[in-house]
Amino acid sequence: MEFPFDIHKVLVEKITMLGPNLRPARRPFSARVDFQHQITMIVDEIGKASAKAQHLTAPITSASRLQGSDHRLYILKDCSAKNAGKGTVIGFLKVGYKKLFVLDHHGAHNEVEPLCVLDFYVHEALQRHGHGKELFQYMLQQEHLHPSQLAVDRPSEKLLSFLRKHYSLRSTIPQVNNFVVFEGFFQGRNASAGRRLPTKRPEEEIKPYSLTDREFLKEEEEPPWPFNQSRSLTRSSSVGCSPTRGGAPCPLNEQEVIRGLRLCRPSSHRQLMNGDYEMAQKRRTSSLCRPDNIHH
Ligand SMILES: CC(=O)SCCNC(=O)CCNC(=O)[C@H](O)C(C)(C)COP(=O)(O)OP(=O)(O)OC[C@H]1O[C@@H](n2cnc3c(N)ncnc32)[C@H](O)[C@@H]1OP(=O)(O)O
């Protein structure tokens, strides 16, 4: 990805990490006035390219979305001699912590806050050259994590293949949200694998659903299992969606969601684990909203 200015004067490192303030740790000595404008342009353009590659209706990565989050963006630039001119951006990886309810092998819901892979893109002409691995590896080092400790927001086939190839990661537990976790996710899980959450909450506060960053892009869909089992569960009044997400109105009342989950027998999850993964994928939740105002 090329830009009408010198990339090397904006992104000093081969891989630059950007947080909500859009300021790299290392900035060029002679930071010009339009430095922030150029960073914004880079983030917006690579976000658009990623959305296009994933056939999304709108980018999930942009400078404004990054500023309103606690996500981190790792941007890889081309340092090869042939690109010595203005330089190019090869790709990026966006990660961030999310509170999720994740099913374990026993069908129990676990409230966790893992680091999640939210957006990942390498320029089409440069895919399968090891750049994705380089970015991912750098992110793991910076975040001090093992790949199995991550959750991934609705991974593409390419990303699943990537994770299988480089990290032998396989997903074996279908989840009731769009996040995918992999074998080993629960092994030795402690505070270092994610942010620490309040130890005990009343049962009534359980929110077995989590909003993905891609959620605001979605058209109306069939409600996910187990909520598609009873129409009454899906027609309940809304408790409101996160104001930062936009998108369709939230279809579920929290109490009814919880009541619906209590109706689910753990054996259903076991059947899913032993049974047809494709069926399970179809059942994975997709369009649930979370009222952030009751989140802690
Ligand atoms: C949470 C999310 O972000 S989901 C969306 C993920 N992003 C996308 O799907 C966008 C399009 N894809 C891409 O941008 C890239 O392919 C990435 C980011 C997934 C991987 O980056 P790359 O630089 O290609 O990865 P890298 O070269 O390190 O590893 C290659 C491996 O990735 C996987 N992969 C990469 N491209 C493809 C492809 N076109 N088809 C199938 N698998 C692919 C394969 O496992 C491949 O190994 P192989 O060539 O031996 O089959």
CSV table of C-alpha atoms and ligand atoms in Angstrom, one decimal:
chain,number,residue,atom,x,y,z
A,1,MET,CA,0.0,0.0,0.0
A,2,GLU,CA,1.5,3.2,-1.1
A,3,PHE,CA,0.9,6.7,0.2
A,4,PRO,CA,1.6,10.2,-1.2
A,5,PHE,CA,4.2,10.8,1.5
A,6,ASP,CA,7.3,9.1,2.8
A,7,ILE,CA,6.2,6.2,5.0
A,8,HIS,CA,9.6,6.0,6.6
A,9,LYS,CA,9.2,9.5,8.0
A,10,VAL,CA,6.0,8.5,9.8
A,11,LEU,CA,6.6,4.9,10.7
A,12,VAL,CA,10.2,4.7,12.0
A,13,GLU,CA,10.2,1.1,13.1
A,14,LYS,CA,9.7,-1.9,10.8
A,15,ILE,CA,6.6,-2.7,12.9
A,16,THR,CA,4.9,0.2,14.6
A,17,MET,CA,2.4,-0.2,17.4
A,18,LEU,CA,-0.3,2.4,17.6
A,19,GLY,CA,-2.7,2.8,20.5
A,20,PRO,CA,-5.7,5.1,20.9
A,21,ASN,CA,-3.6,8.3,20.8
A,22,LEU,CA,-2.3,7.3,17.4
A,23,ARG,CA,1.3,8.1,18.5
A,24,PRO,CA,4.0,5.6,17.8
A,25,ALA,CA,6.5,5.0,20.6
A,26,ARG,CA,9.3,6.2,18.3
A,27,ARG,CA,8.5,9.3,16.4
A,28,PRO,CA,10.7,10.9,13.7
A,29,PHE,CA,12.9,13.6,15.0
A,30,SER,CA,11.5,16.2,12.6
A,31,ALA,CA,7.9,15.4,13.2
A,32,ARG,CA,6.1,17.7,10.8
A,33,VAL,CA,2.8,19.4,11.5
A,34,ASP,CA,0.9,17.0,9.3
A,35,PHE,CA,2.3,13.9,11.0
A,36,GLN,CA,-1.0,13.1,12.8
A,37,HIS,CA,-2.9,13.6,9.6
A,38,GLN,CA,-0.6,11.1,7.8
A,39,ILE,CA,-1.0,8.5,10.5
A,40,THR,CA,-4.7,8.9,10.3
A,41,MET,CA,-4.6,8.5,6.6
A,42,ILE,CA,-2.5,5.3,6.9
A,43,VAL,CA,-4.8,3.7,9.5
A,44,ASP,CA,-7.9,4.6,7.5
A,45,GLU,CA,-6.5,3.3,4.2
A,46,ILE,CA,-5.3,0.0,5.6
A,47,GLY,CA,-8.6,-0.4,7.4
A,48,LYS,CA,-10.4,0.0,4.1
A,49,ALA,CA,-8.2,-2.4,2.3
A,50,SER,CA,-8.8,-5.0,5.0
A,51,ALA,CA,-12.5,-4.6,4.8
A,52,LYS,CA,-12.4,-5.0,1.1
A,53,ALA,CA,-10.4,-8.2,1.4
A,54,GLN,CA,-12.8,-9.6,3.8
A,55,HIS,CA,-15.9,-8.4,1.9
A,56,LEU,CA,-17.1,-6.3,4.8
A,57,THR,CA,-19.5,-3.5,4.1
A,58,ALA,CA,-17.5,-1.0,6.1
A,59,PRO,CA,-14.0,-0.9,7.7
A,60,ILE,CA,-13.8,-2.2,11.3
A,61,THR,CA,-10.4,-0.5,11.6
A,62,SER,CA,-10.1,3.3,11.3
A,63,ALA,CA,-8.3,6.1,13.1
A,64,SER,CA,-11.5,7.3,14.7
A,65,ARG,CA,-12.5,3.7,15.9
A,66,LEU,CA,-9.0,3.2,17.3
A,67,GLN,CA,-9.2,6.5,19.2
A,68,GLY,CA,-12.4,5.5,20.9
A,69,SER,CA,-11.0,2.1,22.0
A,70,ASP,CA,-8.2,0.5,23.9
A,71,HIS,CA,-7.1,-1.5,20.9
A,72,ARG,CA,-3.6,-1.8,19.6
A,73,LEU,CA,-2.7,-1.7,16.0
A,74,TYR,CA,0.6,-3.3,14.7
A,75,ILE,CA,1.6,-1.9,11.3
A,76,LEU,CA,4.3,-3.6,9.2
A,77,LYS,CA,6.1,-1.5,6.6
A,78,ASP,CA,8.3,-2.7,3.8
A,79,CYS,CA,12.0,-2.2,4.6
A,80,SER,CA,13.4,-3.9,1.6
A,81,ALA,CA,15.8,-2.0,-0.6
A,82,LYS,CA,13.5,-2.1,-3.6
A,83,ASN,CA,11.1,0.0,-1.5
A,84,ALA,CA,13.6,2.5,-0.4
A,85,GLY,CA,11.7,5.4,-2.0
A,86,LYS,CA,8.6,6.5,-0.2
A,87,GLY,CA,8.0,3.1,1.3
A,88,THR,CA,4.9,1.0,1.5
A,89,VAL,CA,2.7,-0.6,4.2
A,90,ILE,CA,2.5,-4.4,4.0
A,91,GLY,CA,-0.2,-5.1,6.5
A,92,PHE,CA,-1.5,-4.8,10.0
A,93,LEU,CA,-2.8,-6.7,13.0
A,94,LYS,CA,-5.3,-5.2,15.5
A,95,VAL,CA,-5.8,-6.7,18.9
A,96,GLY,CA,-7.7,-5.7,22.0
A,97,TYR,CA,-9.1,-7.1,25.3
A,98,LYS,CA,-12.8,-8.2,25.3
A,99,LYS,CA,-15.0,-9.5,28.1
A,100,LEU,CA,-16.4,-12.7,26.8
A,101,PHE,CA,-18.3,-15.7,28.0
A,102,VAL,CA,-16.5,-18.8,26.7
A,103,LEU,CA,-17.7,-22.3,26.8
A,104,ASP,CA,-15.2,-24.9,28.1
A,105,HIS,CA,-15.1,-28.6,27.4
A,106,HIS,CA,-17.7,-29.3,30.1
A,107,GLY,CA,-20.2,-26.9,28.5
A,108,ALA,CA,-19.8,-24.4,31.4
A,109,HIS,CA,-19.7,-20.6,30.7
A,110,ASN,CA,-16.4,-19.0,31.8
A,111,GLU,CA,-16.2,-15.2,32.1
A,112,VAL,CA,-12.9,-14.2,30.7
A,113,GLU,CA,-11.2,-11.2,29.2
A,114,PRO,CA,-8.7,-12.5,26.7
A,115,LEU,CA,-6.7,-10.5,24.2
A,116,CYS,CA,-8.6,-10.9,20.9
A,117,VAL,CA,-7.5,-10.8,17.3
A,118,LEU,CA,-9.9,-8.2,15.8
A,119,ASP,CA,-8.6,-7.4,12.4
A,120,PHE,CA,-5.7,-8.8,10.4
A,121,TYR,CA,-4.6,-8.0,6.9
A,122,VAL,CA,-1.6,-8.4,4.6
A,123,HIS,CA,-1.7,-6.8,1.1
A,124,GLU,CA,-3.0,-9.2,-1.5
A,125,ALA,CA,0.2,-9.1,-3.5
A,126,LEU,CA,2.3,-10.0,-0.5
A,127,GLN,CA,0.2,-12.8,1.2
A,128,ARG,CA,1.9,-16.1,1.8
A,129,HIS,CA,5.3,-14.6,2.1
A,130,GLY,CA,5.6,-14.9,5.8
A,131,HIS,CA,4.6,-11.2,6.6
A,132,GLY,CA,1.5,-12.3,8.5
A,133,LYS,CA,3.7,-14.6,10.7
A,134,GLU,CA,6.2,-11.8,11.3
A,135,LEU,CA,3.4,-9.4,12.5
A,136,PHE,CA,1.7,-12.1,14.6
A,137,GLN,CA,4.9,-13.2,16.2
A,138,TYR,CA,5.9,-9.6,17.1
A,139,MET,CA,2.5,-9.0,18.6
A,140,LEU,CA,2.8,-12.1,20.8
A,141,GLN,CA,6.2,-11.0,22.0
A,142,GLN,CA,4.9,-7.5,22.8
A,143,GLU,CA,1.8,-8.8,24.6
A,144,HIS,CA,3.7,-11.6,26.3
A,145,LEU,CA,1.1,-14.2,25.3
A,146,HIS,CA,1.0,-17.7,23.9
A,147,PRO,CA,-1.1,-18.0,20.8
A,148,SER,CA,-3.6,-20.4,22.4
A,149,GLN,CA,-4.4,-17.7,25.0
A,150,LEU,CA,-6.0,-15.6,22.3
A,151,ALA,CA,-9.6,-15.4,21.1
A,152,VAL,CA,-10.3,-14.5,17.5
A,153,ASP,CA,-13.2,-12.4,16.3
A,154,ARG,CA,-15.0,-14.3,13.5
A,155,PRO,CA,-11.8,-15.6,11.8
A,156,SER,CA,-11.7,-16.0,8.0
A,157,GLU,CA,-10.8,-19.3,6.4
A,158,LYS,CA,-7.4,-17.8,5.6
A,159,LEU,CA,-6.8,-16.9,9.2
A,160,LEU,CA,-7.9,-20.3,10.5
A,161,SER,CA,-5.5,-21.9,8.0
A,162,PHE,CA,-2.8,-19.4,9.1
A,163,LEU,CA,-3.3,-20.3,12.8
A,164,ARG,CA,-3.3,-24.0,12.1
A,165,LYS,CA,-0.2,-23.8,10.0
A,166,HIS,CA,2.0,-21.6,12.2
A,167,TYR,CA,0.7,-22.4,15.7
A,168,SER,CA,-1.1,-25.7,15.3
A,169,LEU,CA,-4.2,-24.1,16.7
A,170,ARG,CA,-7.5,-25.9,16.3
A,171,SER,CA,-10.9,-24.9,17.5
A,172,THR,CA,-12.7,-27.7,19.2
A,173,ILE,CA,-15.4,-26.0,21.3
A,174,PRO,CA,-18.1,-24.2,19.4
A,175,GLN,CA,-19.0,-21.0,21.1
A,176,VAL,CA,-22.2,-19.1,21.5
A,177,ASN,CA,-20.7,-15.9,20.2
A,178,ASN,CA,-18.6,-15.1,17.2
A,179,PHE,CA,-15.3,-15.4,19.0
A,180,VAL,CA,-13.3,-18.6,18.4
A,181,VAL,CA,-10.9,-20.0,21.0
A,182,PHE,CA,-8.5,-22.8,20.5
A,183,GLU,CA,-7.2,-25.9,22.2
A,184,GLY,CA,-5.2,-24.9,25.2
A,185,PHE,CA,-7.2,-21.8,25.9
A,186,PHE,CA,-8.2,-23.0,29.3
A,187,GLN,CA,-4.9,-24.6,30.2
A,188,GLY,CA,-3.1,-22.7,33.0
A,189,ARG,CA,-5.5,-19.8,32.5
A,190,ASN,CA,-4.8,-17.1,35.1
A,191,ALA,CA,-4.5,-13.4,35.4
A,192,SER,CA,-1.6,-13.3,33.0
A,193,ALA,CA,-3.6,-14.7,30.2
A,194,GLY,CA,-6.1,-11.8,30.3
A,195,ARG,CA,-7.2,-9.0,32.5
A,196,ARG,CA,-8.4,-10.0,35.9
A,197,LEU,CA,-12.2,-9.8,36.3
A,198,PRO,CA,-14.2,-9.4,39.5
A,199,THR,CA,-14.0,-12.8,41.3
A,200,LYS,CA,-17.6,-13.6,41.9
A,201,ARG,CA,-20.8,-12.0,40.5
A,202,PRO,CA,-24.4,-12.8,41.2
A,203,GLU,CA,-25.8,-15.3,38.8
A,204,GLU,CA,-28.2,-12.7,37.5
A,205,GLU,CA,-25.4,-10.7,36.0
A,206,ILE,CA,-24.2,-13.4,33.7
A,207,LYS,CA,-24.1,-12.2,30.1
A,208,PRO,CA,-23.4,-15.2,27.9
A,209,TYR,CA,-23.0,-13.1,24.9
A,210,SER,CA,-20.3,-10.7,23.7
A,211,LEU,CA,-20.4,-8.2,21.0
A,212,THR,CA,-17.9,-8.5,18.2
A,213,ASP,CA,-16.4,-5.5,16.4
A,214,ARG,CA,-17.9,-6.8,13.2
A,215,GLU,CA,-21.4,-6.8,14.7
A,216,PHE,CA,-22.3,-3.4,13.5
A,217,LEU,CA,-21.8,-4.5,9.9
A,218,LYS,CA,-24.3,-7.3,10.1
A,219,GLU,CA,-27.7,-7.6,8.5
A,220,GLU,CA,-30.5,-9.2,10.4
A,221,GLU,CA,-29.9,-12.9,10.8
A,222,GLU,CA,-31.6,-15.9,12.5
A,223,PRO,CA,-30.9,-15.7,16.2
A,224,PRO,CA,-28.1,-18.0,17.3
A,225,TRP,CA,-28.5,-21.2,19.2
A,226,PRO,CA,-29.8,-21.6,21.9
A,227,PHE,CA,-31.9,-18.5,21.3
A,228,ASN,CA,-33.4,-19.8,18.1
A,229,GLN,CA,-35.0,-22.6,20.0
A,230,SER,CA,-37.8,-20.4,21.3
A,231,ARG,CA,-39.4,-17.5,19.4
A,232,SER,CA,-40.5,-16.0,22.7
A,233,LEU,CA,-36.8,-15.5,23.6
A,234,THR,CA,-36.1,-13.6,20.5
A,235,ARG,CA,-39.0,-11.3,20.5
A,236,SER,CA,-38.5,-9.8,23.9
A,237,SER,CA,-38.0,-6.2,24.6
A,238,SER,CA,-34.6,-4.6,24.2
A,239,VAL,CA,-32.3,-3.6,27.0
A,240,GLY,CA,-30.3,-1.5,24.7
A,241,CYS,CA,-27.1,-1.8,22.8
A,242,SER,CA,-23.7,-0.3,23.4
A,243,PRO,CA,-23.8,3.3,22.2
A,244,THR,CA,-20.4,2.9,20.7
A,245,ARG,CA,-21.4,0.0,18.3
A,246,GLY,CA,-24.4,1.3,16.4
A,247,GLY,CA,-26.2,-1.2,14.4
A,248,ALA,CA,-29.4,-3.2,14.7
A,249,PRO,CA,-31.5,-2.9,17.9
A,250,CYS,CA,-30.7,-5.5,20.5
A,251,PRO,CA,-33.2,-8.3,20.3
A,252,LEU,CA,-32.8,-9.8,23.8
A,253,ASN,CA,-33.8,-8.9,27.3
A,254,GLU,CA,-30.9,-9.9,29.5
A,255,GLN,CA,-33.1,-11.8,32.0
A,256,GLU,CA,-34.6,-13.8,29.3
A,257,VAL,CA,-31.3,-14.6,27.8
A,258,ILE,CA,-30.2,-16.0,31.2
A,259,ARG,CA,-33.4,-17.9,31.6
A,260,GLY,CA,-33.0,-19.3,28.1
A,261,LEU,CA,-29.5,-20.4,29.0
A,262,ARG,CA,-30.6,-22.1,32.2
A,263,LEU,CA,-32.8,-24.2,30.0
A,264,CYS,CA,-29.8,-25.6,28.1
A,265,ARG,CA,-28.5,-28.9,29.3
A,266,PRO,CA,-24.7,-29.3,29.3
A,267,SER,CA,-25.2,-32.4,27.2
A,268,SER,CA,-26.1,-30.2,24.3
A,269,HIS,CA,-22.7,-28.7,24.3
A,270,ARG,CA,-21.1,-32.2,24.6
A,271,GLN,CA,-23.1,-33.2,21.6
A,272,LEU,CA,-21.8,-30.2,19.7
A,273,MET,CA,-18.2,-31.1,20.7
A,274,ASN,CA,-18.5,-34.6,19.6
A,275,GLY,CA,-20.8,-34.0,16.7
A,276,ASP,CA,-20.9,-32.1,13.5
A,277,TYR,CA,-18.8,-28.9,13.7
A,278,GLU,CA,-20.5,-27.5,10.7
A,279,MET,CA,-23.8,-27.7,12.5
A,280,ALA,CA,-22.2,-26.1,15.4
A,281,GLN,CA,-20.9,-23.3,13.3
A,282,LYS,CA,-24.4,-22.6,12.0
A,283,ARG,CA,-25.6,-22.4,15.6
A,284,ARG,CA,-22.9,-20.0,16.7
A,285,THR,CA,-24.3,-16.7,17.9
A,286,SER,CA,-24.0,-13.9,15.6
A,287,SER,CA,-26.2,-10.9,16.3
A,288,LEU,CA,-26.4,-10.6,20.0
A,289,CYS,CA,-26.0,-7.2,21.6
A,290,ARG,CA,-24.5,-6.4,25.0
A,291,PRO,CA,-25.7,-3.5,27.1
A,292,ASP,CA,-22.5,-1.9,28.0
A,293,ASN,CA,-24.1,0.1,30.8
A,294,ILE,CA,-24.5,-3.0,32.9
A,295,HIS,CA,-21.0,-4.1,32.2
A,296,HIS,CA,-18.3,-3.8,34.8
B,1,LIG,C1,-10.1,-11.7,13.0
B,1,LIG,C2,-9.8,-11.4,11.6
B,1,LIG,O1,-9.1,-10.5,11.3
B,1,LIG,S1,-10.4,-12.4,10.4
B,1,LIG,C3,-9.8,-11.8,8.8
B,1,LIG,C4,-8.4,-12.2,8.5
B,1,LIG,N1,-7.9,-11.5,7.3
B,1,LIG,C5,-8.2,-11.9,6.1
B,1,LIG,O2,-8.8,-13.0,5.8
B,1,LIG,C6,-7.7,-11.0,5.0
B,1,LIG,C7,-7.1,-11.7,3.8
B,1,LIG,N2,-5.9,-12.5,4.3
B,1,LIG,C8,-4.8,-11.9,4.7
B,1,LIG,O3,-4.6,-10.7,4.8
B,1,LIG,C9,-3.6,-12.9,5.0
B,1,LIG,O4,-3.8,-14.1,4.3
B,1,LIG,C10,-3.5,-13.3,6.5
B,1,LIG,C11,-3.4,-12.0,7.3
B,1,LIG,C12,-4.7,-14.1,7.0
B,1,LIG,C13,-2.2,-14.1,6.6
B,1,LIG,O5,-1.1,-13.3,6.2
B,1,LIG,P1,0.1,-13.9,5.3
B,1,LIG,O6,1.2,-13.0,5.2
B,1,LIG,O7,-0.6,-14.4,4.0
B,1,LIG,O8,0.5,-15.2,6.2
B,1,LIG,P2,1.9,-16.0,6.1
B,1,LIG,O9,2.6,-15.8,4.8
B,1,LIG,O10,2.7,-15.7,7.3
B,1,LIG,O11,1.3,-17.5,6.3
B,1,LIG,C14,0.8,-18.1,5.2
B,1,LIG,C15,-0.2,-19.1,5.6
B,1,LIG,O12,-1.5,-18.3,5.9
B,1,LIG,C16,-2.6,-19.0,5.3
B,1,LIG,N3,-3.0,-18.3,4.1
B,1,LIG,C17,-2.5,-17.2,3.7
B,1,LIG,N4,-3.2,-16.8,2.5
B,1,LIG,C18,-4.0,-17.8,2.2
B,1,LIG,C19,-4.9,-18.1,1.2
B,1,LIG,N5,-5.1,-17.2,0.1
B,1,LIG,N6,-5.7,-19.2,1.2
B,1,LIG,C20,-5.6,-20.0,2.2
B,1,LIG,N7,-4.7,-19.9,3.3
B,1,LIG,C21,-3.9,-18.8,3.3
B,1,LIG,C22,-2.0,-20.4,4.9
B,1,LIG,O13,-2.0,-21.2,6.0
B,1,LIG,C23,-0.6,-20.0,4.5
B,1,LIG,O14,0.2,-21.2,4.5
B,1,LIG,P3,0.4,-21.9,3.1
B,1,LIG,O15,0.8,-20.9,2.1
B,1,LIG,O16,1.5,-22.9,3.4
B,1,LIG,O17,-0.9,-22.6,2.8
